[in-house]
Short mmCIF file of C-alpha atoms in Angstrom, two decimals:
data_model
loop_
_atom_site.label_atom_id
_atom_site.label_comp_id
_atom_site.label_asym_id
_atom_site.label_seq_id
_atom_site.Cartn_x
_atom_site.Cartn_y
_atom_site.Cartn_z
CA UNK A 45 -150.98 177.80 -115.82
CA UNK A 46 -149.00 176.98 -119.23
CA UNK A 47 -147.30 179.57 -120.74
CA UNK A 48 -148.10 180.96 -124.17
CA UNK A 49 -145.78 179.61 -126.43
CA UNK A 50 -143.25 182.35 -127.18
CA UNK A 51 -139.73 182.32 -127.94
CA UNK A 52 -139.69 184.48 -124.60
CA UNK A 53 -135.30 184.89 -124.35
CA UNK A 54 -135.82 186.83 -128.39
CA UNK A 55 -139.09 188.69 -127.75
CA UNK A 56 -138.41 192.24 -128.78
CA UNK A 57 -139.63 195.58 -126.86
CA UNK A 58 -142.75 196.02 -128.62
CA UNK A 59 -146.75 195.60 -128.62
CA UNK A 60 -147.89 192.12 -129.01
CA UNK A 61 -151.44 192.14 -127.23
CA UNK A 62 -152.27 189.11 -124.59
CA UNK A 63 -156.00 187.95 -124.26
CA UNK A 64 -157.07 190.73 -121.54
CA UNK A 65 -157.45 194.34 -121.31
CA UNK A 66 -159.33 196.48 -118.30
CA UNK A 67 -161.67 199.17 -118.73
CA UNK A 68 -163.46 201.53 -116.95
CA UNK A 69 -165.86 204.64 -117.82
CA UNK A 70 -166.28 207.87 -115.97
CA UNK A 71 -169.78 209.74 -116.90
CA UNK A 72 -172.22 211.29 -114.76
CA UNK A 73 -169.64 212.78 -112.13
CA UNK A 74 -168.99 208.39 -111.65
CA UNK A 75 -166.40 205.64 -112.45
CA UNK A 76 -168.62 202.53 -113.04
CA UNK A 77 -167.18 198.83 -111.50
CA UNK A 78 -164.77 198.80 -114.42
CA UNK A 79 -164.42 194.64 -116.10
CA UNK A 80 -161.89 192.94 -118.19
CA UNK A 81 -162.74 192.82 -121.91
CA UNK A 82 -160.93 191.03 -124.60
CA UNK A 83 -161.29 193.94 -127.04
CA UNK A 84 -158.18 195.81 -127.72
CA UNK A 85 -160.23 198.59 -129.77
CA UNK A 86 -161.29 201.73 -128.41
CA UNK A 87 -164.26 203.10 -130.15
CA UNK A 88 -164.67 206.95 -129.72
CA UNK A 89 -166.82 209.99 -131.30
CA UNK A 90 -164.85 212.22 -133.58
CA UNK A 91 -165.43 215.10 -131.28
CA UNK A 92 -164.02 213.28 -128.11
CA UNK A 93 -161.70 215.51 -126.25
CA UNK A 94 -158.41 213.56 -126.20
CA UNK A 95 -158.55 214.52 -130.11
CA UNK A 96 -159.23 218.11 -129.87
CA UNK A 97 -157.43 218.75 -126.67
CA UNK A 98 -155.00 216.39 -125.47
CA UNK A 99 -156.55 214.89 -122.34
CA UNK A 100 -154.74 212.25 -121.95
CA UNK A 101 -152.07 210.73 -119.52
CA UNK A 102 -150.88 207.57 -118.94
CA UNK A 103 -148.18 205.10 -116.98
CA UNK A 104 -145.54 202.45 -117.37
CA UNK A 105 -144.84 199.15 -115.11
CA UNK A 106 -144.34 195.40 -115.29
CA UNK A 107 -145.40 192.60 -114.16
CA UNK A 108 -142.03 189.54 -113.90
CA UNK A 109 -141.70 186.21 -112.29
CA UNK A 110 -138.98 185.82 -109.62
CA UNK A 111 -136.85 183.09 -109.12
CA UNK A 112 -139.05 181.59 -106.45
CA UNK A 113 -141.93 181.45 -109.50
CA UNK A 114 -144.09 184.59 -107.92
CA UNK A 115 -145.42 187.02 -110.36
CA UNK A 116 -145.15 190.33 -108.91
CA UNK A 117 -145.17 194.25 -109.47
CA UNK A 118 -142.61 196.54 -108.64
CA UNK A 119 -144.51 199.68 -106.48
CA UNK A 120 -147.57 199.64 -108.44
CA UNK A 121 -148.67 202.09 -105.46
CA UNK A 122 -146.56 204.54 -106.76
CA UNK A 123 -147.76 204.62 -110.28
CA UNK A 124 -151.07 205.33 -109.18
CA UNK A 125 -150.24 208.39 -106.92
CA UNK A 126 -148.50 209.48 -110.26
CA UNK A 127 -150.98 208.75 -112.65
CA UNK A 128 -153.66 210.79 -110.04
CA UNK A 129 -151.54 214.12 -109.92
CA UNK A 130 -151.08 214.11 -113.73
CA UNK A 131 -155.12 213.74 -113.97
CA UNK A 132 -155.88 216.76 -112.07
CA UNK A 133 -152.98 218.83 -113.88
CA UNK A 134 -154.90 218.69 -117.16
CA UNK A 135 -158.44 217.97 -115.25
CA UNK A 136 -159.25 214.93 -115.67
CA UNK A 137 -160.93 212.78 -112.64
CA UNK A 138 -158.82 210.76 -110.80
CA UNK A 139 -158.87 207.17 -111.07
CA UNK A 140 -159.06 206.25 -107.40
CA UNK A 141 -155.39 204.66 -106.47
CA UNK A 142 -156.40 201.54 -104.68
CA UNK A 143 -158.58 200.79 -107.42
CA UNK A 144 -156.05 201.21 -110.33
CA UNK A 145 -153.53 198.95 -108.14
CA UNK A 146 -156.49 196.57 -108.40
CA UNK A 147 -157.50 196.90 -111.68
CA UNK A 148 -153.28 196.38 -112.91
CA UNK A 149 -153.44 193.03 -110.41
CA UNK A 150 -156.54 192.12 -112.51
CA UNK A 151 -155.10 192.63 -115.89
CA UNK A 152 -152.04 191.02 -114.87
CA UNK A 153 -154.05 187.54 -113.47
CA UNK A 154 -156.16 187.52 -116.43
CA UNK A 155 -153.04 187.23 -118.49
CA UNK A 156 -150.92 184.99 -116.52
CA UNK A 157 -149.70 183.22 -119.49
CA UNK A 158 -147.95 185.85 -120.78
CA UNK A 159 -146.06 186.85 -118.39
CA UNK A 160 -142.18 185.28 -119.10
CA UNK A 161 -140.80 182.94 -117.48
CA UNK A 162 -137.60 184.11 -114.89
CA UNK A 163 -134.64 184.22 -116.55
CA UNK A 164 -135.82 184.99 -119.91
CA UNK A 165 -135.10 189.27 -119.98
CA UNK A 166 -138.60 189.28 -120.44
CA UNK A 167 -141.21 190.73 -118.64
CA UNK A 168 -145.11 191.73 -119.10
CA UNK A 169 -145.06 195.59 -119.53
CA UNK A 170 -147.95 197.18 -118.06
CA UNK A 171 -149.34 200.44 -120.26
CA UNK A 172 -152.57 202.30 -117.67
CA UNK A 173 -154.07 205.34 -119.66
CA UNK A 174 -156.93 207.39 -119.32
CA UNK A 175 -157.96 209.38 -122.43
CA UNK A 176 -161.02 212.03 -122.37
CA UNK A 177 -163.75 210.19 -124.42
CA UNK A 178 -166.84 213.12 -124.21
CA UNK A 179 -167.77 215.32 -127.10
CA UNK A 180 -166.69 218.51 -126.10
CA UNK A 181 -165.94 221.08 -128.96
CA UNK A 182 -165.11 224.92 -127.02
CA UNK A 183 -162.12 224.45 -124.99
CA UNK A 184 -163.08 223.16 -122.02
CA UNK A 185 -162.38 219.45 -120.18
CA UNK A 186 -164.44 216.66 -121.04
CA UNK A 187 -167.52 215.25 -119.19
CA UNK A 188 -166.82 211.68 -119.71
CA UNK A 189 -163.08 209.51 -119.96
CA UNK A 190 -161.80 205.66 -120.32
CA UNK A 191 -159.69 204.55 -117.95
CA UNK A 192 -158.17 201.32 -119.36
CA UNK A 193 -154.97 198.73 -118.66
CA UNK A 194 -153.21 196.73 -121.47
CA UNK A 195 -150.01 193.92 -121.34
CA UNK A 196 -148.04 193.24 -123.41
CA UNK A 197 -145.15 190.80 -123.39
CA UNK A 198 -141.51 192.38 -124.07
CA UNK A 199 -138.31 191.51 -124.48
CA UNK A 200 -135.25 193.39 -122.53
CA UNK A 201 -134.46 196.77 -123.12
CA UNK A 202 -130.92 195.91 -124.16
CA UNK A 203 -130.30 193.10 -126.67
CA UNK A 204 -126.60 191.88 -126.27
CA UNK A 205 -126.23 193.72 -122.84
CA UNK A 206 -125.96 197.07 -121.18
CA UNK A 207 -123.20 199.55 -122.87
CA UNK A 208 -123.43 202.89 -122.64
CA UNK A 209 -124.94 205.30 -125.07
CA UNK A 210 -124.60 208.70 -126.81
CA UNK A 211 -126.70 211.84 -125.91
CA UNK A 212 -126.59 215.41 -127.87
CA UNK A 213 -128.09 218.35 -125.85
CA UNK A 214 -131.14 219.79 -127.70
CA UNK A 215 -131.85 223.20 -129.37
CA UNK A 216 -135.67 222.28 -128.60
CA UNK A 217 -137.34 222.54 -125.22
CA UNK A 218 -139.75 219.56 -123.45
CA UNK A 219 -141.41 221.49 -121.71
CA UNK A 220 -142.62 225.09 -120.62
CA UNK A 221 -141.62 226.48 -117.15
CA UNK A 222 -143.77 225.51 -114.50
CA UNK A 223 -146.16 223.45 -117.33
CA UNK A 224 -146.81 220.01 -117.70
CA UNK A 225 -142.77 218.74 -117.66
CA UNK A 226 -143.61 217.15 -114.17
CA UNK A 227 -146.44 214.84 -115.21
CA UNK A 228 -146.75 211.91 -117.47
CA UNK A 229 -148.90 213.05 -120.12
CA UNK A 230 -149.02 212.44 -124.00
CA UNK A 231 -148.33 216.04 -125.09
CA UNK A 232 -145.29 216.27 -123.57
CA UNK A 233 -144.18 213.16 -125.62
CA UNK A 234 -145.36 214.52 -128.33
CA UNK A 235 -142.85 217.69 -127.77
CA UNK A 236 -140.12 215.22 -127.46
CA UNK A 237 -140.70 213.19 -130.82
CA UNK A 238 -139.13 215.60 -133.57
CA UNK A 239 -135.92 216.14 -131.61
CA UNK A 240 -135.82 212.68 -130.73
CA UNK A 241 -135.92 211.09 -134.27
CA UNK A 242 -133.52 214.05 -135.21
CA UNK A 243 -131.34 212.79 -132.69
CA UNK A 244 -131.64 208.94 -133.44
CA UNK A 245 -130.74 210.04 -137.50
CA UNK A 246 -127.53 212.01 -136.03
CA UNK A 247 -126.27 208.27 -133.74
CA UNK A 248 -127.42 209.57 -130.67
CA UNK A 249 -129.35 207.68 -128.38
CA UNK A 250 -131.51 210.63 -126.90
CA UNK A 251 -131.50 213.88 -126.01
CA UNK A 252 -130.26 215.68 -122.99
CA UNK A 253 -132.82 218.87 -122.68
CA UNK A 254 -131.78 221.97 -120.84
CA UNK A 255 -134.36 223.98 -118.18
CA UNK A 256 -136.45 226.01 -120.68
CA UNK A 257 -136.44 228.75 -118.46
CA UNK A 258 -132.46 229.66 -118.47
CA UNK A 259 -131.24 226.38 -120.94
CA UNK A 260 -128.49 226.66 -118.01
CA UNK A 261 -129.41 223.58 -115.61
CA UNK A 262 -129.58 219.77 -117.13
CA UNK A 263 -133.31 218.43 -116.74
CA UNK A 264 -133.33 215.18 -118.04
CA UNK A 265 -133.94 213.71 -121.53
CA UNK A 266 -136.76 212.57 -124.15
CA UNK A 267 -137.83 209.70 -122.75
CA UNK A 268 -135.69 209.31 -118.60
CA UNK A 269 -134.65 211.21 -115.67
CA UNK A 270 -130.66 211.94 -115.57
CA UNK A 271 -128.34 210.77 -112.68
CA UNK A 272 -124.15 211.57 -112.18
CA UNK A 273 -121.97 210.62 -110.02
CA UNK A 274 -118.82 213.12 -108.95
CA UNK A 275 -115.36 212.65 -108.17
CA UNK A 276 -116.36 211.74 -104.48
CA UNK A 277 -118.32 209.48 -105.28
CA UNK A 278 -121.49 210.78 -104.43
CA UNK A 279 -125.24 210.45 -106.49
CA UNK A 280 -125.72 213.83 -107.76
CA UNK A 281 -129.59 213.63 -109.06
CA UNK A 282 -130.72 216.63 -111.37
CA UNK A 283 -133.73 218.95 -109.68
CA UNK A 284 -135.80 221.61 -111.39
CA UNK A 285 -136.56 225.01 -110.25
CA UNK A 286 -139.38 225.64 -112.31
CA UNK A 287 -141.38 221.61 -111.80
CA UNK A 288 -140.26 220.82 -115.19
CA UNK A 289 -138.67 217.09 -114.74
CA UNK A 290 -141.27 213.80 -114.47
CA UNK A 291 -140.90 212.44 -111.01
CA UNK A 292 -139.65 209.21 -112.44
CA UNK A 293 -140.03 206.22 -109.74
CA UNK A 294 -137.13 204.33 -110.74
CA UNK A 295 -135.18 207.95 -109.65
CA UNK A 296 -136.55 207.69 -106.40
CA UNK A 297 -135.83 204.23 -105.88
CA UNK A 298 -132.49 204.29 -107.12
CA UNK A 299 -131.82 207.48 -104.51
CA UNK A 300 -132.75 205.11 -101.71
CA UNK A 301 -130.83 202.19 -102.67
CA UNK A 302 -127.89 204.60 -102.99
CA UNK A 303 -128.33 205.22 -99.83
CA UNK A 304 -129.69 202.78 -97.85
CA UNK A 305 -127.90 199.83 -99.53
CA UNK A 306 -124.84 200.94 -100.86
CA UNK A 307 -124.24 203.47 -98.23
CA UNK A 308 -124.10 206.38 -100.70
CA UNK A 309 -123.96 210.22 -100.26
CA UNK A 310 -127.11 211.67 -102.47
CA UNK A 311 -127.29 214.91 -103.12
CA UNK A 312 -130.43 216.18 -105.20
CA UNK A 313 -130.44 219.88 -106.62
CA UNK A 314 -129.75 222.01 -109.62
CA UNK A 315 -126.53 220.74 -111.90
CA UNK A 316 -125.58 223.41 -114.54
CA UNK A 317 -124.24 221.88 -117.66
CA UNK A 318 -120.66 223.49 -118.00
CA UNK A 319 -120.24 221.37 -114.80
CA UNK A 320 -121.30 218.06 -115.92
CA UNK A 321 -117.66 217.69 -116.93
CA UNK A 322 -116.72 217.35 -113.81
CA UNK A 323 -118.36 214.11 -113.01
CA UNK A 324 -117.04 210.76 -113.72
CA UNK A 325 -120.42 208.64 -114.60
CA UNK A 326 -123.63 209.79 -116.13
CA UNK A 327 -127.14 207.55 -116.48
CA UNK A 328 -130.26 207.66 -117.75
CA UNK A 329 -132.94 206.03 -115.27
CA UNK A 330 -136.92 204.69 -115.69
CA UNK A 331 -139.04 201.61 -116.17
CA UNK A 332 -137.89 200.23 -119.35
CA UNK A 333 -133.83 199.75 -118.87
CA UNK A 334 -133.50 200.70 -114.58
CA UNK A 335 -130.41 202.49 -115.88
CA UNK A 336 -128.51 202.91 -119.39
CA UNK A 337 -125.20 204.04 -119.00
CA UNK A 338 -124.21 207.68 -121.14
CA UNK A 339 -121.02 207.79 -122.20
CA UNK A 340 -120.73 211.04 -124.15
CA UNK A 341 -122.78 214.12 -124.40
CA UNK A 342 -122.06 216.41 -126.92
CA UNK A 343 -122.95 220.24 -126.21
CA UNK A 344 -124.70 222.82 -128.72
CA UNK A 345 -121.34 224.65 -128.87
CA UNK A 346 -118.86 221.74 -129.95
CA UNK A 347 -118.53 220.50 -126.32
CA UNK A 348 -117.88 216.82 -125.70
CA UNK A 349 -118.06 215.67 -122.02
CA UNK A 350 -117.02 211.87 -121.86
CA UNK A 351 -117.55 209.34 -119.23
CA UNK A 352 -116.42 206.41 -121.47
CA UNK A 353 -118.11 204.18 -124.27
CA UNK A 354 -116.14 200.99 -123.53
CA UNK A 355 -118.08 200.09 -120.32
CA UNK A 356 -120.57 200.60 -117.77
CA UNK A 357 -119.37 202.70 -114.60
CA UNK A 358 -118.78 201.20 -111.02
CA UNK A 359 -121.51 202.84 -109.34
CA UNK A 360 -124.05 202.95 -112.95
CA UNK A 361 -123.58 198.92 -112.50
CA UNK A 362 -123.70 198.36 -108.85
CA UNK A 363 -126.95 200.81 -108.22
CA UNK A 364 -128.56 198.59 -111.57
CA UNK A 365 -127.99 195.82 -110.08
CA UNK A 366 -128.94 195.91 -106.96
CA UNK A 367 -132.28 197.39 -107.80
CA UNK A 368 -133.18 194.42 -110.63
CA UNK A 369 -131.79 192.24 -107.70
CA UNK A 370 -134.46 193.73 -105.30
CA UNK A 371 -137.30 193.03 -108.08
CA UNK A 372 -136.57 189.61 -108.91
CA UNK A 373 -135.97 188.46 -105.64
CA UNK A 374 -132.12 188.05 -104.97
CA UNK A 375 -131.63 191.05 -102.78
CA UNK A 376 -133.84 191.64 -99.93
CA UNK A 377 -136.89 194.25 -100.49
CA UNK A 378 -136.30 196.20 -96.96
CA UNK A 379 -138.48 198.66 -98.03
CA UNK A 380 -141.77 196.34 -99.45
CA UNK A 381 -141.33 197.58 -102.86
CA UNK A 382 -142.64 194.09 -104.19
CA UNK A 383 -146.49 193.72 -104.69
CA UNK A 384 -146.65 189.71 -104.91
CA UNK A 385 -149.87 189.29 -107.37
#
């Protein structure tokens, strides 16, 4: 199929809407066959429930060509396990798993033309959502949602390369102890957006939030989960005691290519933040840049850890690389990560 005809190697990472969307409608205790539509609108009552009470999560994936020419998905499978807990956290009905892996392959075919060409930095990014639609006015879930898929074409992450970035630790919490910090929903965006445009006026990249329970243990920040590496070089990957970090699926891959192809120690557990001093890289992980580098955090009390500003880490690089090697073909998938579409 030709390809739309974008300047795909200066496409930047926003919306620009292809020809397809997917939707499907849950009412009467039923989700219906679900179709492709080439209206990007969503037309709701003023009394539906995702405006009164946030009902309403959602996912993030692409779609990329590898150097062979496939168009494939990067563990679609595991978005859809995601995207089911975080529906019956708020409850909402779950969109069935092997039908949202389905419904993204759809979307994705539909749109083939916009999905860049290898070797551009570009790839299709995939946005599933499901949104409570019903009337519903006492505070109660709603009796009918919209699960829908959109693409959009987007340029890389990082314009001019990957350098490492400044994060501030914030006064402001993400999340509530054992709330909704461990699924992808839109509220807990929404928490993150005040400090996070604070933080972006100040030269800071993002924030680094503390465990609302103790603001003691690093969680992760606005927007990624949080990764370090120690003086032994082993992955030291953040945990939370009270389920308030997003199980992030670039995390979890990144843990087993640590150790499974770069024959890494990993350890996974609670890291306080008057130790993070102590270890010599720091990253940011998740769908939209694998991993961006930190070079400096800078504490609430005048602390300022550094890792370095002038260049990427050893293991921050190798671990990035060898994952986006996996995805686009170079490395071998041991582990069949890579849906083919």
């Amino acid at each position: 199929m030709e390809k739309k005809d974008l300047d795909w190697e200066n496409l930047e990472f926003a919306y620009l809407p292809a020809d397809f969307s997917y939707i499907s409608e849950f009412k009467d205790g039923a989700w219906d066959d679900g179709a492709l539509t080439r209206d990007h609108s969503v037309h709701l009552s003023e009394c539906a429930g995702i405006f009164h009470y946030c009902q309403e999560v959602f996912e993030g994936l692409k779609a990329y060509t590898t150097k062979d020419g496939d168009i494939v998905c990067f563990r679609p499978d595991q978005n859809a396990k995601r995207m089911a807990d975080s529906a019956e956290r708020i409850c909402m009905p779950t969109f069935p798993e092997d039908r949202f892996v389905e419904a993204v392959f759809e979307t994705v075919r539909a749109n083939e033309a916009w999905v860049p060409p290898y070797g551009t930095g570009a790839t299709l990014y995939i946005r599933p959502y499901m949104i409570a639609t019903g009337d519903v006015i006492g505070v109660k879930p709603a009796y009918e949602y919209q699960f829908r898929v959109l693409v959009s074409p987007v340029g890389a992450y990082y314009k001019g390369g990957v350098k490492p970035v400044k994060l501030k630790v914030s006064e402001y919490d993400r999340a509530a102890p054992h709330g909704t910090g461990n699924i992808k929903a839109g509220l807990n965006y929404a928490m993150s957006l005040y400090p996070s445009v604070k933080a972006h006026l100040e030269g800071y990249a993002d924030n680094m939030y503390l465990d609302p329970a103790t603001r003691t243990y690093v969680e992760e920040t606005g927007g990624a989960n949080l990764l370090f590496v120690d003086r032994e070089g082993t992955l030291v990957v953040p945990q939370s005691a009270t389920d308030s970090i997003l199980p992030s699926i670039t995390r979890r891959s990144l843990v087993d290519v640590a150790k499974e192809y770069l024959g890494m120690k990993v350890v996974q557990r609670q890291v306080r933040f008057d130790e993070i001093g102590d270890f010599v890289e720091c990253g940011m992980c998740g769908t939209a840049a694998v991993i961006s580098p930190v070079g400096q955090v800078d504490g609430l009390n005048g602390e300022v850890i550094e890792y370095g500003m002038d260049e990427v880490g050893p293991v921050m690089r190798e671990l990035r690389e060898t994952l986006t090697g996996i995805q686009s073909g170079a490395v071998e998938d041991k582990f069949g990560w890579v849906f083919r579409i």
